Amino acid sequence: MNDDSSIARIAAILRDEAARLGAGARLPSMREVSRRYGVGPVTVSRALAALAAEGKVVTRPGSGAFVAGSTPGGTGDTADFSWQTLALGDRAVGDSEVTTLLSPAPEGVIPLTSGYLHPDLRPVKGLTSAAARAVRRADVWGVPPLGGIAELRRWFATEAGGDVTQTDVLVVSGGQAALAHAFRALAGPGRPMLVETPTYPGALAAARAAGLHVTGVPVDEQGVRPDLLAEAFAVTGARVFYCQPTLHNPTGATQPAPRREQVLAVARAAGAFVIEDDYARYLTVGATPPSLISRDAHGTVVHVNSLSKVTAPSLRVAGVTARGPAARRLRAAQLVESFFVPRPLQETALEFLTSPAWRRHRATIAAELLARRDALAAALERHLPDARVRLLPSGGLHLWVRLPGETDETALVESAQREGVLVGPGAMYHPAEPPAPYLRLTHTAAAHTGELAEGVRRLAAAYARVTTRPTTASR
C-alpha cells in the first residue's frame, strides 16, 4: 500500500472516530493510532493535518488532537493559545518600561515622567503649516528615494558635522526605530553589547528584543568612564557600544571634548562600533557640542539624530549616519524590513526644519528648558531635601535624583501615584541591579512651573508615607 493510500485510510478512520466521539473529545494519541493500524507516525501526522485542513480536528502541541466543535471558535470550548508558547520559543520581548514612558497621566495626576514636551510647548502651528505645504506637492504620495529625500538627508548631514555628506545618511522612522534597526544590523542575536549604566530604557528593551546580551558600563559626571569601557570590551568581546554623549539620559551628563576623544580611541582599539544617540542635540542650552561622528574618520560611529523629543511625538523622523560596509548593511536591512519612511512625513519634516518656525521654536524651548529645570530643582530643595540632584544639566528634559539608600523605590513610585503624581523609577534605567534608589523627574511634561512645584509637593507627601526617616514635606 503506497503512502497516499495509507494517509487516506487513516484519515477516514479518524474522521469516523471524530464523528462518533463528538466536539471537544480527545482523539487517540499518535502512538496509539500507529500501533492500532500498523502505520508510521509520519502517516498519522499527515492524516491529522488533512483533517485539520478540513476543520474536523484541532491539534494542540503537547496535548494531542481534539474533535473540532461547531461553535464559531471551532473547538467547542474556550480557545487555548498555550501552543503558541512552544512555537514562539524562549525569547521574550519586554515592553513594560516603554509603556511606562509613553502612557499618558490619568486625569488629575501630574506627570513628572515622559520624554516629550507638554502639548503647549510643541510647535503645532509650524508643523501644521509645514504639513499643509508638504501634501500639496505633486509627488508626495509616490515612492520616495529609498534612503530618504535628498534635501532631508543633506539637512541631517549638515547637523552631524565634520565631513558627513548626504550619501552617508539614511532616513528612518524615528529614534526608537533607528536604535532597534542599528542593534539588529550591527550585532546578531546572542552577541554582547555595551551600554552606559544607567541608560535609556527604550534602548535596553530594543537590545533585548534583538536577542542581545547587554552589559552596563558606569558613568560619572562627564559621561561613560573610558577606563571601564576598555575593560568591558576586553571582558565581553562586544563590538557595539550604545551611548548618549550629550545630555545623557537619565543623568544629564555631557561628555567634554577630551572624554569624547578617549571614548573613540577605546572603541577603535577594540574594533567596535559606537552607536551615538544624539536625541538631545536641540535640547541643549548654549552651544551644541560637536557630535562624536564629526570627530570620526574611520567609520567607528553610527550617529542617530531624531526630531520627536524637541518637536512632537508623531514627527517620527530620524537620520542615521554611517559609512563603509555598516552603512550598506543598514540600508539593505531598512529596505527589506520597512521599504521607506512615508514621503508626506519626510516632506513635512523638511518644510518645518527649513522654515523660520524651527528657529523660533528652538529659541523658545531653550529659555523654557532653563526655567523649568531651575523650578524643578528649587521645588526639590524646598519640599524634598532628602533627594539629591546628582547633576544640574545644561538643558534636557529631566533631573536624575538620588534617594537615601534605605528608600523603597518601588513603594515610593506607587505611593506617588496615589498622591497624584507620576515619577519614573530609577531601576528601569539599569541593565542590571541598580547601585542605589533613584528617580528620573521630567520637567517638560507638566503644564507649567506651578504644576511642577505641586507635583514635587505630592511626591514629598508620598515619600513621607513610605519612609520612617523624618522629611520636610513643606516649609
Coordinates of C-alpha atoms in Angstrom, one line a residue:
M1 CA 0.0 0.0 0.0
N2 CA 1.5 3.3 -1.0
D3 CA 1.8 6.3 1.4
D4 CA -1.0 8.3 -0.1
S5 CA -3.5 5.5 0.3
S6 CA -2.3 4.9 3.9
I7 CA -2.8 8.5 4.7
A8 CA -6.3 8.5 3.2
R9 CA -7.2 5.3 5.1
I10 CA -6.0 6.6 8.5
A11 CA -7.8 10.0 7.7
A12 CA -11.0 8.1 7.0
I13 CA -10.7 6.1 10.2
L14 CA -10.0 9.2 12.3
R15 CA -12.8 11.1 10.6
D16 CA -15.3 8.4 11.6
E17 CA -13.8 8.3 15.1
A18 CA -14.3 12.1 15.4
A19 CA -17.9 11.9 14.4
R20 CA -18.5 9.2 17.0
L21 CA -16.8 11.0 19.8
G22 CA -18.3 14.4 19.3
A23 CA -17.0 18.0 19.6
G24 CA -14.2 18.6 22.1
A25 CA -13.3 15.0 22.6
R26 CA -9.7 13.9 22.5
L27 CA -8.7 11.5 19.7
P28 CA -6.4 8.6 20.4
S29 CA -2.7 9.5 20.6
M30 CA -0.4 9.3 17.6
R31 CA 1.4 6.4 19.2
E32 CA -1.9 4.5 19.8
V33 CA -3.1 5.0 16.2
S34 CA 0.3 3.9 14.8
R35 CA 0.2 0.7 17.0
R36 CA -3.5 0.0 16.3
Y37 CA -3.4 0.3 12.5
G38 CA 0.2 -0.6 11.8
V39 CA 1.4 2.7 10.2
G40 CA 4.2 5.0 11.0
P41 CA 3.9 8.3 12.9
V42 CA 4.5 10.4 9.8
T43 CA 1.5 8.8 8.2
V44 CA -0.7 9.6 11.2
S45 CA 0.7 13.2 11.4
R46 CA -0.2 13.8 7.7
A47 CA -3.7 12.3 8.2
L48 CA -4.3 14.6 11.1
A49 CA -3.0 17.5 9.1
A50 CA -5.5 16.7 6.4
L51 CA -8.4 16.6 8.9
A52 CA -7.2 19.8 10.4
A53 CA -7.3 21.4 7.0
E54 CA -10.9 20.2 6.7
G55 CA -11.7 21.7 10.0
K56 CA -12.5 18.3 11.6
V57 CA -9.9 18.3 14.2
V58 CA -7.7 20.8 16.2
T59 CA -4.1 19.8 17.1
R60 CA -2.6 21.2 20.3
P61 CA 1.1 20.6 20.7
G62 CA 1.8 18.8 23.9
S63 CA -1.8 17.9 24.4
G64 CA -2.9 15.9 21.3
A65 CA -5.7 16.1 18.7
F66 CA -9.2 17.1 19.5
V67 CA -12.5 17.0 17.6
A68 CA -13.4 20.4 16.4
G69 CA -16.6 21.9 17.5
S70 CA -19.4 23.6 15.6
T71 CA -19.1 26.9 17.5
P72 CA -17.6 30.0 15.8
G73 CA -14.3 29.4 17.7
G74 CA -14.1 25.9 16.1
T75 CA -13.0 24.0 19.2
G76 CA -16.3 23.7 21.1
D77 CA -14.7 25.1 24.2
T78 CA -12.6 28.1 25.4
A79 CA -9.9 29.0 22.9
D80 CA -6.5 27.6 24.0
F81 CA -3.5 29.5 22.9
S82 CA -1.0 27.6 25.0
W83 CA 0.5 26.0 21.9
Q84 CA 2.0 29.4 20.9
T85 CA 4.4 29.3 23.9
L86 CA 6.2 26.4 22.3
A87 CA 6.1 27.9 18.8
L88 CA 7.4 31.3 19.9
G89 CA 10.4 29.9 21.8
D90 CA 12.0 31.3 24.9
R91 CA 12.9 34.8 23.7
A92 CA 10.6 37.4 25.4
V93 CA 10.0 41.0 24.2
G94 CA 9.5 43.2 27.2
D95 CA 7.6 46.4 26.7
S96 CA 6.7 47.4 30.3
E97 CA 9.4 50.2 30.5
V98 CA 8.5 51.7 27.2
T99 CA 4.8 51.5 28.0
T100 CA 5.6 53.4 31.3
L101 CA 7.3 56.1 29.3
L102 CA 4.6 56.5 26.7
S103 CA 1.4 56.2 28.9
P104 CA -0.4 59.5 29.5
A105 CA -1.1 60.6 33.1
P106 CA -4.6 59.9 34.3
E107 CA -6.9 62.9 34.8
G108 CA -5.8 65.0 37.8
V109 CA -2.4 63.3 38.0
I110 CA 0.7 65.5 37.5
P111 CA 3.3 63.9 35.1
L112 CA 6.9 64.1 36.2
T113 CA 7.6 61.4 33.6
S114 CA 7.5 61.2 29.8
G115 CA 10.2 62.1 27.2
Y116 CA 8.1 64.5 25.2
L117 CA 7.2 68.2 25.5
H118 CA 3.9 69.3 27.0
P119 CA 1.4 70.0 24.2
D120 CA 1.6 73.7 24.9
L121 CA 5.3 73.6 24.2
R122 CA 5.1 71.8 20.9
P123 CA 5.3 73.9 17.6
V124 CA 1.9 72.7 16.5
K125 CA 1.2 75.7 14.3
G126 CA 4.5 75.5 12.5
L127 CA 4.1 71.7 12.0
T128 CA 0.5 72.1 10.7
S129 CA 1.6 74.7 8.2
A130 CA 4.5 72.6 7.1
A131 CA 2.3 69.6 6.6
A132 CA -0.2 71.6 4.6
R133 CA 2.6 72.8 2.3
A134 CA 4.1 69.3 2.1
V135 CA 0.9 67.5 0.9
R136 CA 0.4 70.0 -1.9
R137 CA 3.5 68.7 -3.6
A138 CA 2.6 66.7 -6.8
D139 CA 4.8 63.6 -6.0
V140 CA 4.2 63.5 -2.2
W141 CA 2.2 60.2 -2.3
G142 CA 4.7 58.4 -4.5
V143 CA 7.7 56.2 -3.6
P144 CA 10.4 58.5 -2.2
P145 CA 14.1 57.8 -2.8
L146 CA 14.8 54.7 -0.8
G147 CA 17.3 56.2 1.6
G148 CA 15.3 59.4 2.1
I149 CA 14.6 62.5 0.1
A150 CA 17.9 64.2 -0.8
E151 CA 17.2 67.6 0.9
L152 CA 16.3 66.0 4.2
R153 CA 19.4 63.8 4.1
R154 CA 21.5 66.8 3.4
W155 CA 20.0 68.6 6.4
F156 CA 20.8 65.7 8.7
A157 CA 24.4 65.5 7.3
T158 CA 24.9 69.2 8.0
E159 CA 23.7 68.8 11.5
A160 CA 26.0 65.8 12.1
G161 CA 29.0 68.0 11.2
G162 CA 32.5 67.0 10.2
D163 CA 32.9 65.6 6.7
V164 CA 29.5 63.8 6.7
T165 CA 27.6 64.1 3.4
Q166 CA 24.0 63.3 2.4
T167 CA 25.1 60.0 0.9
D168 CA 26.1 58.9 4.4
V169 CA 22.6 59.5 5.8
L170 CA 19.6 57.1 5.9
V171 CA 16.2 58.4 6.9
V172 CA 14.2 56.1 9.3
S173 CA 11.0 56.2 11.3
G174 CA 12.1 57.9 14.5
G175 CA 14.8 57.4 17.1
Q176 CA 13.5 54.3 18.6
A177 CA 13.2 52.6 15.2
A178 CA 16.7 53.8 14.4
L179 CA 18.1 52.1 17.6
A180 CA 16.3 48.8 17.0
H181 CA 17.4 48.8 13.4
A182 CA 21.0 49.5 14.2
F183 CA 21.2 46.9 17.0
R184 CA 19.8 44.2 14.7
A185 CA 22.0 45.2 11.8
L186 CA 25.3 45.6 13.7
A187 CA 25.1 42.8 16.4
G188 CA 23.5 39.5 15.7
P189 CA 21.3 37.6 18.2
G190 CA 23.2 36.2 21.1
R191 CA 26.0 38.7 20.8
P192 CA 27.1 41.0 23.6
M193 CA 26.5 44.8 23.5
L194 CA 27.7 47.5 25.9
V195 CA 25.6 50.4 27.1
E196 CA 26.1 53.1 29.7
T197 CA 24.6 52.4 33.0
P198 CA 22.2 53.9 33.8
T199 CA 20.8 54.3 30.3
Y200 CA 17.6 54.9 28.2
P201 CA 15.1 52.0 28.9
G202 CA 13.9 52.0 25.3
A203 CA 17.4 51.1 24.2
L204 CA 17.5 48.3 26.7
A205 CA 14.2 47.0 25.5
A206 CA 15.2 47.1 21.9
A207 CA 18.5 45.4 22.5
R208 CA 16.8 42.6 24.4
A209 CA 14.2 42.2 21.8
A210 CA 17.0 41.7 19.3
G211 CA 18.4 38.9 21.4
L212 CA 21.5 40.8 22.5
H213 CA 23.2 40.3 25.9
V214 CA 23.6 43.8 27.5
T215 CA 26.4 44.8 29.8
G216 CA 26.4 48.2 31.5
V217 CA 29.5 50.5 31.8
P218 CA 29.3 53.0 34.6
V219 CA 29.1 56.8 34.0
D220 CA 30.3 59.8 36.1
E221 CA 29.5 63.5 35.8
Q222 CA 31.4 63.6 32.4
G223 CA 29.7 60.5 30.9
V224 CA 30.9 57.0 30.4
R225 CA 34.2 56.1 32.0
P226 CA 36.8 55.3 29.3
D227 CA 38.8 53.0 31.6
L228 CA 35.8 50.8 32.4
L229 CA 34.7 50.9 28.8
A230 CA 38.1 49.5 27.7
E231 CA 37.8 46.8 30.4
A232 CA 34.2 45.9 29.3
F233 CA 35.3 45.5 25.7
A234 CA 38.1 43.2 26.7
V235 CA 36.0 41.1 29.1
T236 CA 32.9 40.7 26.9
G237 CA 34.3 40.7 23.4
A238 CA 31.5 43.2 22.4
R239 CA 31.7 45.0 19.1
V240 CA 28.9 47.5 19.7
F241 CA 28.6 50.3 22.3
Y242 CA 25.5 52.4 22.7
C243 CA 25.8 55.8 24.3
Q244 CA 24.3 59.3 24.6
P245 CA 27.3 61.7 24.9
T246 CA 25.1 64.9 25.0
L247 CA 22.7 65.3 27.9
H248 CA 22.8 61.6 28.8
N249 CA 19.5 60.1 29.7
P250 CA 18.9 59.9 32.6
T251 CA 21.9 61.6 34.4
G252 CA 22.1 64.7 32.2
A253 CA 25.9 64.4 31.8
T254 CA 27.5 65.8 28.7
Q255 CA 30.9 64.4 27.6
P256 CA 33.6 67.2 27.3
A257 CA 35.8 67.1 24.2
P258 CA 38.7 65.2 25.8
R259 CA 36.4 62.5 27.1
R260 CA 34.9 62.1 23.6
E261 CA 38.3 61.5 22.1
Q262 CA 39.1 58.9 24.8
V263 CA 35.8 57.0 24.1
L264 CA 36.5 57.0 20.4
A265 CA 40.1 55.8 20.9
V266 CA 38.9 52.9 23.2
A267 CA 36.3 51.8 20.6
R268 CA 38.8 51.9 17.7
A269 CA 41.3 49.8 19.7
A270 CA 38.5 47.3 20.3
G271 CA 37.4 47.2 16.7
A272 CA 33.9 48.2 17.8
F273 CA 31.1 50.4 16.6
V274 CA 29.8 53.3 18.7
I275 CA 26.1 54.0 18.3
E276 CA 25.7 57.7 19.2
D277 CA 22.2 58.6 20.2
D278 CA 22.1 62.3 19.7
Y279 CA 18.5 62.7 20.9
A280 CA 19.2 65.9 22.8
R281 CA 21.0 67.8 20.2
Y282 CA 18.3 70.5 20.2
L283 CA 17.7 70.4 23.9
T284 CA 21.0 72.0 24.9
V285 CA 21.2 75.5 26.3
G286 CA 24.0 77.4 24.6
A287 CA 26.5 75.9 22.1
T288 CA 25.7 72.4 21.0
P289 CA 28.8 70.1 21.5
P290 CA 30.3 68.6 18.3
S291 CA 28.9 65.1 17.7
L292 CA 31.1 62.1 18.0
I293 CA 30.7 61.3 14.4
S294 CA 32.2 64.7 13.4
R295 CA 35.4 63.6 15.1
D296 CA 35.4 60.1 13.4
A297 CA 37.2 59.4 10.1
H298 CA 37.2 55.6 10.3
G299 CA 33.5 54.6 10.3
T300 CA 33.5 53.8 14.0
V301 CA 30.5 55.9 14.9
V302 CA 26.9 55.3 13.8
H303 CA 25.0 58.5 14.5
V304 CA 21.3 58.9 15.3
N305 CA 19.6 62.3 15.2
S306 CA 15.9 62.3 16.0
L307 CA 13.3 65.0 16.0
S308 CA 10.3 64.0 18.1
K309 CA 11.8 65.0 21.5
V310 CA 12.2 68.6 20.5
T311 CA 9.0 68.9 18.4
A312 CA 6.1 66.4 18.8
P313 CA 5.8 62.7 19.4
S314 CA 4.3 61.9 16.0
L315 CA 7.1 63.6 13.9
R316 CA 8.8 60.2 13.8
V317 CA 11.7 61.0 11.5
A318 CA 15.3 60.4 12.2
G319 CA 18.6 60.4 10.4
V320 CA 21.1 57.5 10.8
T321 CA 24.6 58.3 9.6
A322 CA 27.1 55.5 8.9
R323 CA 29.9 54.8 6.5
G324 CA 31.5 51.8 4.9
P325 CA 30.0 48.2 4.9
A326 CA 28.0 49.1 8.0
A327 CA 26.1 51.7 6.0
R328 CA 25.4 49.3 3.2
R329 CA 24.0 46.8 5.7
L330 CA 21.8 49.4 7.4
R331 CA 20.4 50.5 4.1
A332 CA 19.7 46.9 3.0
A333 CA 18.1 46.0 6.3
Q334 CA 15.9 49.1 6.2
L335 CA 14.8 48.2 2.7
V336 CA 13.8 44.6 3.5
E337 CA 12.2 45.5 6.8
S338 CA 10.1 48.5 6.0
F339 CA 10.9 49.8 2.5
F340 CA 11.0 53.5 3.4
V341 CA 9.6 56.3 5.6
P342 CA 6.4 57.7 4.1
R343 CA 7.1 60.7 1.9
P344 CA 4.5 63.0 3.4
L345 CA 6.2 62.7 6.8
Q346 CA 9.6 63.4 5.3
E347 CA 8.4 66.4 3.3
T348 CA 6.6 67.8 6.4
A349 CA 9.8 67.5 8.5
L350 CA 11.8 69.2 5.7
E351 CA 9.3 72.0 5.3
F352 CA 9.4 72.6 9.1
L353 CA 13.2 72.4 9.6
T354 CA 13.9 74.8 6.8
S355 CA 11.3 77.4 7.9
P356 CA 11.6 80.3 10.3
A357 CA 9.2 78.4 12.7
W358 CA 12.0 75.9 13.5
R359 CA 14.5 78.7 14.5
R360 CA 11.8 80.4 16.6
H361 CA 10.8 77.2 18.3
R362 CA 14.4 76.4 19.3
A363 CA 14.9 79.8 20.9
T364 CA 11.7 79.4 22.8
I365 CA 12.5 75.9 24.0
A366 CA 16.0 76.9 25.2
A367 CA 14.6 79.5 27.5
E368 CA 11.8 77.3 28.7
L369 CA 14.1 74.4 29.5
L370 CA 16.2 76.6 31.8
A371 CA 13.2 78.0 33.6
R372 CA 11.7 74.5 34.2
R373 CA 15.0 72.9 35.2
D374 CA 15.5 75.6 37.8
A375 CA 11.9 75.4 39.0
L376 CA 12.1 71.7 39.5
A377 CA 15.4 71.9 41.3
A378 CA 14.1 74.6 43.6
A379 CA 10.9 72.6 44.4
L380 CA 13.0 69.6 45.3
E381 CA 15.2 71.7 47.6
R382 CA 12.2 73.2 49.3
H383 CA 9.9 70.1 49.6
L384 CA 12.1 67.1 49.4
P385 CA 15.7 68.0 50.6
D386 CA 16.5 64.3 51.3
A387 CA 16.5 63.8 47.5
R388 CA 19.8 64.9 45.9
V389 CA 20.2 66.1 42.3
R390 CA 23.3 64.4 41.1
L391 CA 24.0 66.9 38.3
L392 CA 22.3 70.1 37.1
P393 CA 22.4 69.5 33.3
S394 CA 22.9 72.2 30.7
G395 CA 19.4 71.6 29.2
G396 CA 17.5 68.4 28.6
L397 CA 14.1 67.3 29.8
H398 CA 14.7 65.9 33.3
L399 CA 16.7 65.6 36.5
W400 CA 18.3 62.4 37.9
V401 CA 17.6 62.3 41.7
R402 CA 19.4 60.2 44.2
L403 CA 17.3 59.0 47.2
P404 CA 18.5 57.9 50.6
G405 CA 19.9 54.3 50.5
E406 CA 17.1 52.8 52.6
T407 CA 14.3 54.1 50.4
D408 CA 12.0 51.5 48.8
E409 CA 11.9 52.9 45.3
T410 CA 9.0 50.7 44.1
A411 CA 6.9 51.6 47.1
L412 CA 7.6 55.3 46.6
V413 CA 6.6 55.2 42.9
E414 CA 3.3 53.5 43.8
S415 CA 2.7 55.9 46.7
A416 CA 3.4 58.9 44.5
Q417 CA 0.7 57.8 42.0
R418 CA -1.8 57.5 44.9
E419 CA -0.9 61.1 45.8
G420 CA -1.5 62.2 42.2
V421 CA 2.0 62.4 40.6
L422 CA 3.8 60.1 38.2
V423 CA 7.5 59.6 38.6
G424 CA 10.0 57.4 36.8
P425 CA 11.6 54.6 38.9
G426 CA 15.4 54.6 38.6
A427 CA 15.7 50.8 38.4
M428 CA 14.4 50.6 34.9
Y429 CA 17.3 52.7 33.7
H430 CA 19.8 50.0 34.7
P431 CA 20.6 46.8 32.7
A432 CA 21.4 45.0 36.0
E433 CA 20.9 45.7 39.7
P434 CA 20.9 49.4 40.4
P435 CA 23.6 50.7 42.9
A436 CA 21.1 52.9 44.8
P437 CA 17.5 54.1 44.6
Y438 CA 16.9 56.9 42.1
L439 CA 14.1 58.7 40.3
R440 CA 14.1 60.4 37.0
L441 CA 11.9 63.5 37.2
T442 CA 10.8 65.2 33.9
H443 CA 10.1 68.9 34.0
T444 CA 8.7 69.4 30.4
A445 CA 5.6 67.2 30.6
A446 CA 3.8 69.3 33.2
A447 CA 1.7 72.2 32.1
H448 CA 3.7 75.0 33.9
T449 CA 6.2 75.6 36.7
G450 CA 3.4 75.9 39.2
E451 CA 2.3 72.4 38.4
L452 CA 5.9 71.2 38.7
A453 CA 6.0 72.6 42.3
E454 CA 2.7 70.9 43.2
G455 CA 4.0 67.6 41.7
V456 CA 7.1 67.7 43.9
R457 CA 4.9 68.6 47.0
R458 CA 2.8 65.5 46.3
L459 CA 6.0 63.4 45.8
A460 CA 7.2 64.7 49.2
A461 CA 4.0 63.5 50.8
A462 CA 4.4 60.1 49.2
Y463 CA 8.0 59.9 50.4
A464 CA 6.9 60.7 54.0
R465 CA 4.4 57.8 53.8
V466 CA 7.0 55.2 52.7
T467 CA 10.0 56.1 54.9
T468 CA 10.4 56.3 58.6
R469 CA 13.1 58.9 58.2
P470 CA 11.9 62.5 59.1
T471 CA 11.4 64.6 56.0
T472 CA 10.4 68.2 55.4
A473 CA 7.2 67.9 53.3
S474 CA 6.8 71.6 53.2
R475 CA 8.1 74.8 54.8

